[in-house]
Short mmCIF file of C-alpha atoms and ligand atoms in Angstrom, two decimals:
data_model
loop_
_atom_site.label_atom_id
_atom_site.label_comp_id
_atom_site.label_asym_id
_atom_site.label_seq_id
_atom_site.Cartn_x
_atom_site.Cartn_y
_atom_site.Cartn_z
CA MET Z 1 24.37 -17.29 -0.92
CA THR Z 2 22.69 -20.19 0.76
CA ASP Z 3 20.88 -23.13 -1.10
CA LEU Z 4 17.31 -21.68 0.24
CA GLN Z 5 18.18 -18.20 -1.43
CA THR Z 6 19.27 -19.98 -4.74
CA ALA Z 7 15.91 -21.88 -4.83
CA THR Z 8 14.18 -18.62 -3.94
CA ALA Z 9 15.20 -16.14 -5.97
CA THR Z 10 12.17 -14.41 -8.16
CA GLN Z 11 9.98 -17.25 -6.60
CA GLY Z 12 6.59 -16.37 -5.02
CA VAL Z 13 5.51 -16.37 -1.52
CA GLU Z 14 2.47 -17.75 -0.08
CA LEU Z 15 0.24 -17.54 3.26
CA ALA Z 16 -2.19 -20.09 3.56
CA GLY Z 17 -4.48 -20.45 6.41
CA VAL Z 18 -2.38 -18.70 8.65
CA ARG Z 19 -3.49 -17.60 12.40
CA LYS Z 20 -1.91 -15.74 14.88
CA THR Z 21 -2.66 -14.72 18.81
CA PHE Z 22 -0.84 -12.72 21.20
CA GLY Z 23 -2.88 -14.07 24.05
CA SER Z 24 -6.24 -13.31 24.06
CA THR Z 25 -5.63 -11.02 20.99
CA VAL Z 26 -6.37 -12.35 17.47
CA ALA Z 27 -3.46 -10.69 15.20
CA LEU Z 28 -4.38 -13.17 12.27
CA GLU Z 29 -7.47 -14.61 11.88
CA HIS Z 30 -7.09 -16.46 8.57
CA LEU Z 31 -4.93 -15.19 6.07
CA ASP Z 32 -4.47 -16.47 2.59
CA LEU Z 33 -2.09 -14.27 0.86
CA VAL Z 34 -0.17 -15.29 -2.50
CA VAL Z 35 2.43 -13.17 -3.75
CA GLU Z 36 3.70 -13.79 -7.56
CA PRO Z 37 7.30 -13.91 -8.30
CA GLY Z 38 9.14 -10.44 -9.02
CA GLU Z 39 6.02 -8.68 -7.64
CA LEU Z 40 5.71 -6.09 -5.24
CA VAL Z 41 2.60 -6.37 -3.03
CA CYS Z 42 1.78 -4.03 -0.09
CA LEU Z 43 -0.20 -4.75 2.63
CA LEU Z 44 -2.39 -1.88 3.69
CA GLY Z 45 -4.97 -1.41 6.47
CA PRO Z 46 -5.63 0.53 9.68
CA SER Z 47 -3.27 0.34 12.68
CA GLY Z 48 -3.49 -2.75 14.47
CA CYS Z 49 -4.99 -4.66 11.24
CA GLY Z 50 -2.17 -6.95 11.53
CA LYS Z 51 0.12 -6.07 9.00
CA THR Z 52 3.08 -5.86 10.76
CA THR Z 53 2.35 -9.46 12.06
CA ALA Z 54 2.28 -10.72 8.96
CA LEU Z 55 5.18 -9.52 8.15
CA ARG Z 56 6.72 -10.64 10.94
CA LEU Z 57 5.55 -14.33 9.73
CA LEU Z 58 7.13 -13.92 6.45
CA ALA Z 59 10.46 -13.18 8.22
CA GLY Z 60 10.41 -16.13 10.80
CA PHE Z 61 10.09 -14.04 14.02
CA GLU Z 62 6.99 -14.80 14.84
CA GLN Z 63 5.31 -18.46 14.23
CA PRO Z 64 1.93 -18.92 13.19
CA ASP Z 65 -0.68 -21.07 15.53
CA ALA Z 66 -1.81 -22.30 12.20
CA GLY Z 67 -1.43 -22.25 8.44
CA THR Z 68 1.35 -22.62 6.43
CA ILE Z 69 3.93 -20.42 4.94
CA ARG Z 70 5.59 -21.06 1.30
CA ILE Z 71 8.45 -19.89 -0.66
CA GLY Z 72 8.82 -21.11 -4.19
CA GLY Z 73 6.10 -23.88 -3.32
CA LYS Z 74 8.44 -25.06 -0.58
CA ASP Z 75 7.33 -25.21 3.19
CA ILE Z 76 9.25 -22.84 5.28
CA THR Z 77 7.00 -22.49 8.07
CA SER Z 78 9.57 -23.90 11.12
CA VAL Z 79 12.58 -22.58 9.05
CA PRO Z 80 14.22 -19.79 11.28
CA PRO Z 81 14.68 -16.27 10.66
CA ARG Z 82 18.78 -16.42 9.33
CA ARG Z 83 17.86 -19.52 7.23
CA ARG Z 84 15.43 -17.46 5.25
CA GLY Z 85 18.06 -15.12 4.37
CA PHE Z 86 15.28 -12.54 3.19
CA GLY Z 87 16.28 -8.86 2.89
CA MET Z 88 14.55 -6.54 5.57
CA VAL Z 89 14.23 -2.95 6.12
CA PHE Z 90 12.42 -1.52 8.98
CA GLN Z 91 11.37 1.78 10.18
CA ASP Z 92 13.95 2.99 11.68
CA TYR Z 93 16.46 1.44 9.08
CA SER Z 94 18.71 -0.07 11.95
CA LEU Z 95 22.20 0.90 10.18
CA PHE Z 96 24.81 -0.33 12.12
CA PRO Z 97 26.48 3.23 13.51
CA HIS Z 98 30.24 2.66 13.49
CA LEU Z 99 30.01 1.19 9.68
CA THR Z 100 30.14 3.44 6.20
CA ALA Z 101 27.41 3.47 4.12
CA ARG Z 102 29.55 1.01 1.97
CA ALA Z 103 30.52 -1.44 5.12
CA ASN Z 104 26.77 -1.53 5.84
CA ILE Z 105 26.16 -2.38 2.37
CA ALA Z 106 28.66 -5.14 2.20
CA TYR Z 107 27.60 -6.19 5.77
CA GLY Z 108 25.34 -9.62 4.83
CA LEU Z 109 27.88 -10.42 2.11
CA ARG Z 110 30.90 -10.48 4.48
CA VAL Z 111 28.91 -12.76 6.88
CA ARG Z 112 28.36 -15.49 3.70
CA ARG Z 113 32.24 -15.02 3.66
CA THR Z 114 31.57 -13.55 -0.15
CA ASP Z 115 35.32 -13.06 -2.05
CA ALA Z 116 36.39 -9.46 -1.57
CA ALA Z 117 36.29 -8.97 -5.24
CA THR Z 118 32.86 -10.18 -5.62
CA ILE Z 119 31.76 -7.89 -2.38
CA ALA Z 120 33.46 -4.71 -3.99
CA ARG Z 121 31.83 -5.15 -7.10
CA THR Z 122 28.41 -5.88 -5.84
CA VAL Z 123 28.88 -3.01 -3.19
CA ASP Z 124 29.53 -0.18 -6.30
CA ASP Z 125 26.92 -1.59 -8.35
CA LEU Z 126 24.25 -1.23 -5.41
CA LEU Z 127 25.99 2.31 -4.76
CA GLU Z 128 25.56 3.47 -8.45
CA VAL Z 129 21.84 1.70 -8.19
CA THR Z 130 20.75 3.63 -4.95
CA ARG Z 131 22.36 6.77 -6.38
CA LEU Z 132 24.62 6.93 -2.95
CA ALA Z 133 28.28 6.85 -4.57
CA GLU Z 134 29.25 9.69 -3.31
CA HIS Z 135 28.15 9.09 0.15
CA ALA Z 136 30.17 5.66 0.20
CA ASP Z 137 32.57 6.60 2.92
CA LYS Z 138 29.88 8.38 5.32
CA PHE Z 139 29.01 7.16 8.99
CA PRO Z 140 24.79 7.09 9.01
CA HIS Z 141 25.13 9.98 11.27
CA GLN Z 142 26.31 12.15 8.39
CA LEU Z 143 23.66 10.68 6.11
CA SER Z 144 20.23 12.61 5.54
CA GLY Z 145 16.85 10.15 6.77
CA GLY Z 146 16.64 9.57 2.79
CA GLN Z 147 20.45 8.56 2.15
CA LYS Z 148 19.84 5.91 5.05
CA GLN Z 149 17.01 4.46 3.90
CA ARG Z 150 18.70 3.94 0.58
CA VAL Z 151 21.42 2.42 2.58
CA ALA Z 152 19.04 0.05 4.11
CA LEU Z 153 17.64 -0.73 0.74
CA ALA Z 154 20.97 -1.55 -0.57
CA ARG Z 155 22.14 -3.56 2.29
CA ALA Z 156 18.91 -5.55 2.14
CA ILE Z 157 19.04 -6.53 -1.22
CA ALA Z 158 23.21 -7.18 -1.57
CA THR Z 159 22.63 -10.68 -0.93
CA ARG Z 160 20.03 -11.25 -3.59
CA PRO Z 161 17.14 -12.70 -1.28
CA GLY Z 162 14.46 -14.65 -2.42
CA LEU Z 163 11.96 -12.05 -0.45
CA LEU Z 164 12.21 -8.30 0.14
CA LEU Z 165 10.21 -7.58 3.28
CA LEU Z 166 9.94 -3.56 4.08
CA ASP Z 167 8.39 -2.28 7.19
CA GLU Z 168 7.18 1.05 6.51
CA PRO Z 169 10.44 1.82 5.34
CA LEU Z 170 8.91 5.54 4.38
CA SER Z 171 7.25 6.57 7.75
CA ALA Z 172 10.25 8.68 8.98
CA LEU Z 173 10.41 10.88 5.95
CA ASP Z 174 9.26 14.33 5.33
CA ALA Z 175 6.23 14.26 2.65
CA GLN Z 176 8.52 15.27 -0.42
CA VAL Z 177 11.36 13.34 0.36
CA ARG Z 178 8.48 10.11 0.71
CA GLU Z 179 7.55 10.50 -2.67
CA HIS Z 180 10.93 10.33 -4.50
CA LEU Z 181 12.23 7.19 -2.32
CA ARG Z 182 8.87 5.48 -3.05
CA ASP Z 183 9.44 6.13 -6.95
CA GLU Z 184 13.71 4.72 -6.12
CA ILE Z 185 12.18 1.57 -4.11
CA ARG Z 186 9.81 0.81 -6.98
CA ARG Z 187 12.57 1.48 -9.62
CA ILE Z 188 15.36 -0.43 -7.88
CA GLN Z 189 12.68 -3.01 -6.94
CA ARG Z 190 11.86 -3.79 -10.59
CA GLU Z 191 15.46 -3.34 -11.63
CA LEU Z 192 16.50 -6.45 -9.53
CA GLY Z 193 12.83 -8.19 -9.99
CA VAL Z 194 12.79 -9.21 -6.37
CA THR Z 195 9.68 -10.39 -4.67
CA THR Z 196 8.83 -7.65 -2.44
CA VAL Z 197 6.15 -7.45 0.57
CA LEU Z 198 5.86 -3.96 1.85
CA VAL Z 199 4.04 -2.62 4.95
CA THR Z 200 1.90 0.85 5.20
CA HIS Z 201 -0.93 2.25 6.39
CA ASP Z 202 -0.50 5.27 3.58
CA GLN Z 203 -2.98 4.33 0.82
CA GLY Z 204 -1.40 6.91 -1.69
CA GLU Z 205 1.73 4.99 -1.08
CA ALA Z 206 0.19 1.58 -1.28
CA MET Z 207 -1.32 2.87 -4.84
CA ALA Z 208 1.63 4.44 -5.98
CA ILE Z 209 4.02 1.99 -5.81
CA SER Z 210 2.21 -1.63 -5.66
CA ASP Z 211 1.52 -4.35 -8.58
CA ARG Z 212 -1.13 -5.31 -6.16
CA VAL Z 213 -2.33 -4.04 -2.93
CA ALA Z 214 -3.64 -6.10 -0.12
CA VAL Z 215 -5.92 -4.41 2.06
CA MET Z 216 -6.39 -6.20 5.76
CA ASN Z 217 -8.67 -5.38 8.07
CA THR Z 218 -8.90 -7.17 11.67
CA GLY Z 219 -6.48 -9.72 11.33
CA ARG Z 220 -8.45 -10.74 7.33
CA LEU Z 221 -7.45 -9.98 3.98
CA GLU Z 222 -10.65 -7.89 2.67
CA GLN Z 223 -9.36 -8.07 -1.07
CA ILE Z 224 -5.87 -8.26 -3.31
CA ALA Z 225 -6.09 -6.05 -6.14
CA THR Z 226 -4.26 -3.66 -8.53
CA PRO Z 227 -4.63 -0.21 -7.44
CA ARG Z 228 -6.80 0.18 -10.32
CA GLU Z 229 -8.96 -2.63 -9.16
CA LEU Z 230 -9.41 -1.69 -5.76
CA TYR Z 231 -10.47 1.49 -6.53
CA ARG Z 232 -12.70 0.82 -9.54
CA ARG Z 233 -14.13 -2.54 -8.08
CA PRO Z 234 -13.84 -2.65 -4.39
CA ALA Z 235 -14.82 -5.99 -2.91
CA THR Z 236 -16.17 -4.67 0.22
CA ALA Z 237 -17.39 -1.30 1.75
CA PHE Z 238 -14.38 -0.94 3.90
CA VAL Z 239 -11.94 -1.24 0.90
CA ALA Z 240 -14.26 1.43 -0.95
CA GLY Z 241 -13.74 3.49 2.06
CA PHE Z 242 -10.23 2.98 2.69
CA VAL Z 243 -9.29 3.52 -0.84
CA GLY Z 244 -9.22 6.87 -1.81
CA THR Z 245 -12.00 9.17 -0.78
CA VAL Z 246 -15.71 8.59 -1.07
CA ASN Z 247 -19.40 10.25 -0.42
CA ARG Z 248 -21.87 8.52 1.33
CA VAL Z 249 -25.00 9.10 0.10
CA ARG Z 250 -28.68 7.37 0.45
CA ALA Z 251 -29.69 4.48 -1.86
CA ARG Z 252 -32.86 3.64 -2.61
CA ARG Z 253 -34.68 0.49 -4.09
CA GLY Z 254 -36.68 1.21 -7.27
CA PRO Z 255 -40.01 -0.61 -8.00
CA ASP Z 256 -37.93 -3.61 -10.08
CA GLY Z 257 -35.91 -4.17 -7.02
CA SER Z 258 -32.65 -2.16 -8.38
CA TRP Z 259 -30.89 0.49 -6.49
CA TRP Z 260 -30.64 4.32 -7.45
CA ALA Z 261 -28.38 7.00 -5.56
CA LEU Z 262 -28.51 10.52 -6.91
CA GLY Z 263 -30.42 9.59 -9.79
CA VAL Z 264 -28.24 6.83 -11.28
CA PRO Z 265 -28.47 2.91 -10.81
CA VAL Z 266 -26.15 1.95 -8.31
CA ASP Z 267 -23.71 -1.61 -8.86
CA VAL Z 268 -24.41 -4.07 -5.81
CA ILE Z 269 -20.37 -5.57 -5.51
CA GLY Z 270 -18.93 -8.41 -3.48
CA ASP Z 271 -20.28 -9.20 -0.09
CA LEU Z 272 -22.31 -6.38 -0.64
CA VAL Z 273 -25.85 -8.31 -1.82
CA ALA Z 274 -28.60 -6.63 -0.37
CA THR Z 275 -30.80 -8.82 1.76
CA ASP Z 276 -34.56 -8.10 0.90
CA THR Z 277 -35.16 -5.17 2.63
CA THR Z 278 -37.15 -2.04 1.63
CA ALA Z 279 -35.13 -0.13 4.10
CA ASP Z 280 -32.34 2.50 2.56
CA ARG Z 281 -29.09 1.71 2.13
CA LEU Z 282 -25.91 4.04 1.76
CA ALA Z 283 -23.84 4.23 -1.78
CA ILE Z 284 -20.77 5.06 -2.61
CA VAL Z 285 -19.50 7.85 -4.93
CA ARG Z 286 -16.31 9.38 -5.82
CA PRO Z 287 -15.79 12.75 -5.83
CA GLU Z 288 -14.56 12.48 -9.52
CA GLN Z 289 -18.08 10.87 -10.21
CA VAL Z 290 -19.92 13.81 -9.17
CA GLU Z 291 -20.85 16.19 -11.89
CA VAL Z 292 -21.95 20.07 -11.04
CA ARG Z 293 -23.55 22.59 -13.34
CA PRO Z 294 -24.17 26.17 -12.03
CA ALA Z 295 -28.08 26.04 -11.26
CA GLN Z 296 -30.86 28.93 -9.67
CA ALA Z 297 -30.95 26.18 -6.77
CA GLY Z 298 -30.08 22.63 -5.75
CA ALA Z 299 -26.72 22.04 -3.76
CA ARG Z 300 -24.60 25.13 -2.23
CA VAL Z 301 -21.16 25.54 -2.66
CA VAL Z 302 -19.63 25.66 0.62
CA ALA Z 303 -15.80 25.64 -0.14
CA LEU Z 304 -13.33 25.67 -3.39
CA SER Z 305 -9.96 23.85 -3.11
CA PHE Z 306 -7.96 24.63 -5.84
CA LEU Z 307 -5.85 21.63 -6.52
CA GLY Z 308 -4.22 22.51 -9.80
CA ALA Z 309 -6.24 20.65 -12.32
CA VAL Z 310 -8.57 19.56 -10.47
CA THR Z 311 -10.82 21.55 -7.69
CA ARG Z 312 -12.53 19.85 -5.04
CA LEU Z 313 -15.70 21.70 -4.04
CA THR Z 314 -17.53 20.59 -0.73
CA LEU Z 315 -21.34 21.22 -1.49
CA ASP Z 316 -24.59 21.23 0.86
CA HIS Z 317 -27.18 18.70 -0.91
CA PRO Z 318 -30.66 19.63 -0.01
CA GLU Z 319 -31.27 15.73 0.60
CA GLU Z 320 -28.02 14.06 0.85
CA GLY Z 321 -26.01 16.96 3.02
CA PRO Z 322 -22.39 17.82 2.87
CA LEU Z 323 -20.87 16.35 -0.77
CA LEU Z 324 -17.24 16.65 -1.95
CA ALA Z 325 -17.22 17.40 -5.88
CA ASP Z 326 -13.62 16.86 -7.86
CA VAL Z 327 -14.08 18.92 -10.99
CA LEU Z 328 -11.82 20.47 -13.39
CA SER Z 329 -10.33 23.87 -12.68
CA GLU Z 330 -11.15 25.61 -16.17
CA SER Z 331 -14.68 24.52 -15.74
CA THR Z 332 -14.99 26.54 -11.90
CA ASP Z 333 -13.47 29.36 -12.44
CA ALA Z 334 -16.72 31.56 -12.65
CA LEU Z 335 -17.73 29.60 -9.64
CA ARG Z 336 -18.11 31.37 -6.27
CA VAL Z 337 -18.82 30.17 -2.53
CA GLY Z 338 -22.67 30.29 -1.98
CA GLU Z 339 -23.84 29.76 -5.38
CA HIS Z 340 -25.88 26.62 -6.53
CA VAL Z 341 -25.15 24.17 -9.06
CA SER Z 342 -27.18 20.94 -9.99
CA VAL Z 343 -25.62 17.57 -8.94
CA THR Z 344 -25.53 14.48 -11.31
CA VAL Z 345 -23.15 11.33 -11.28
CA ARG Z 346 -20.94 10.28 -14.30
CA THR Z 347 -21.34 6.93 -14.32
CA GLU Z 348 -18.49 6.68 -16.86
CA ALA Z 349 -16.39 7.36 -14.03
CA GLY Z 350 -16.52 4.45 -12.74
CA ALA Z 351 -19.83 2.38 -10.68
CA VAL Z 352 -21.68 3.88 -8.17
CA MET Z 353 -21.86 1.05 -5.19
CA LEU Z 354 -23.62 -0.12 -2.33
CA ALA Z 355 -22.45 0.35 0.94
P1 LIG Y 401 0.47 -0.90 12.82
O1 LIG Y 401 -0.06 0.17 11.65
O2 LIG Y 401 -0.07 0.31 14.31
O3 LIG Y 401 1.71 -0.99 12.90
P2 LIG Y 401 -0.65 -3.37 12.36
O4 LIG Y 401 -1.57 -3.51 11.40
O5 LIG Y 401 0.90 -3.62 11.92
O6 LIG Y 401 -0.56 -1.86 13.30
P3 LIG Y 401 -0.11 -5.51 14.40
O7 LIG Y 401 1.59 -4.91 14.69
O8 LIG Y 401 0.45 -6.61 13.53
O9 LIG Y 401 -0.91 -4.60 13.36
O10 LIG Y 401 -0.92 -6.23 15.48
C1 LIG Y 401 -2.12 -6.47 15.52
C2 LIG Y 401 -2.62 -7.08 16.48
O11 LIG Y 401 -1.95 -7.86 17.59
C3 LIG Y 401 -2.71 -5.97 17.34
O12 LIG Y 401 -3.75 -5.69 18.21
C4 LIG Y 401 -1.56 -5.77 18.82
O13 LIG Y 401 -1.61 -5.10 19.61
C5 LIG Y 401 -1.19 -6.65 18.66
N1 LIG Y 401 -0.14 -7.37 18.74
C6 LIG Y 401 1.30 -7.35 17.89
N2 LIG Y 401 2.23 -8.09 18.48
C7 LIG Y 401 2.06 -8.21 19.59
C8 LIG Y 401 2.63 -9.00 20.93
N3 LIG Y 401 4.10 -9.01 20.53
N4 LIG Y 401 2.42 -9.07 22.07
C9 LIG Y 401 0.75 -8.73 22.05
N5 LIG Y 401 -0.04 -8.40 21.28
C10 LIG Y 401 0.83 -8.18 20.06
#
């Protein structure tokens, strides 16, 4: 184990004022990001927002044009990747094809000339933790996608890195395996307490796995918060729209200057403080905030999708147009396409926000 790794075990990482350009493309504008020791943070955002660039800067594969990268408070901006000693899992896993699962996992320890007994013990422990013991002697081509992913993860954490960097580690897997392995990554990460940064463009994945999610947009951090906070108190309209499903409805100003939408008061959030205008704006209402009651007139039911406990209704509202409502399935048993419902908003299910 290098001195740097010893120093960085269970320490936090920080990007401060980081800027990165490729020719005329600004990949990162000014990124400030702090990941606490032992925390799992997902970098989430649309394609091209700079997630991978941020991860590559952390790994040391790229150098920032400006700004500082610190781990445990120590400036590592100019430390080369090899000396950072971080664990990495890439989209394609990059396993050594000529090595068995066991030998792949042991690779980093062998390079560090760790003694044979320690290697055997560590690898056995990791085979156990990643539930790969029965596949230990298989080569990568004999493993399923999910098993390969777990070998890559075990290999990345074998050297007890101070920081684990995961670049879309689940993107090559089908939906069911993804969900299972997402939970596995989280379990293993928690068990080892390793500070982890994971890149994904899948908001469901980010919300399910993270302590906090960093939502990025065009090279900037829009918000970093717990999944719950992001969903309930998004700082920007971009975050609200990117995390979860939203209805956008008209917001109007009341005589006292307050904003209203669908008959309820609207919260003005973060950078959305309304300028002094009388023009209508848009408000964001989550489908689960929309409450419906059978009625003779009002919104028309266009479609019903049974999702289990909840049924998603697609409505055609006479003033707002299309609206999605997620309601408990038991309350929709008698409801049919073409019927009408009255629409209200349950404010106790979260604030309605101005977009
Ligand atoms: P995706 O989800 O599609 O992987 P991302 O959020 O990871 O996207 P980055 O790969 O960080 O985005 O890219 C950010 C921007 O920087 C993009 O516009 C991309 O084209 C550009 N970029 C990244 N790497 C390079 C490079 N080596 N040379 C030139 N431009 C680059």
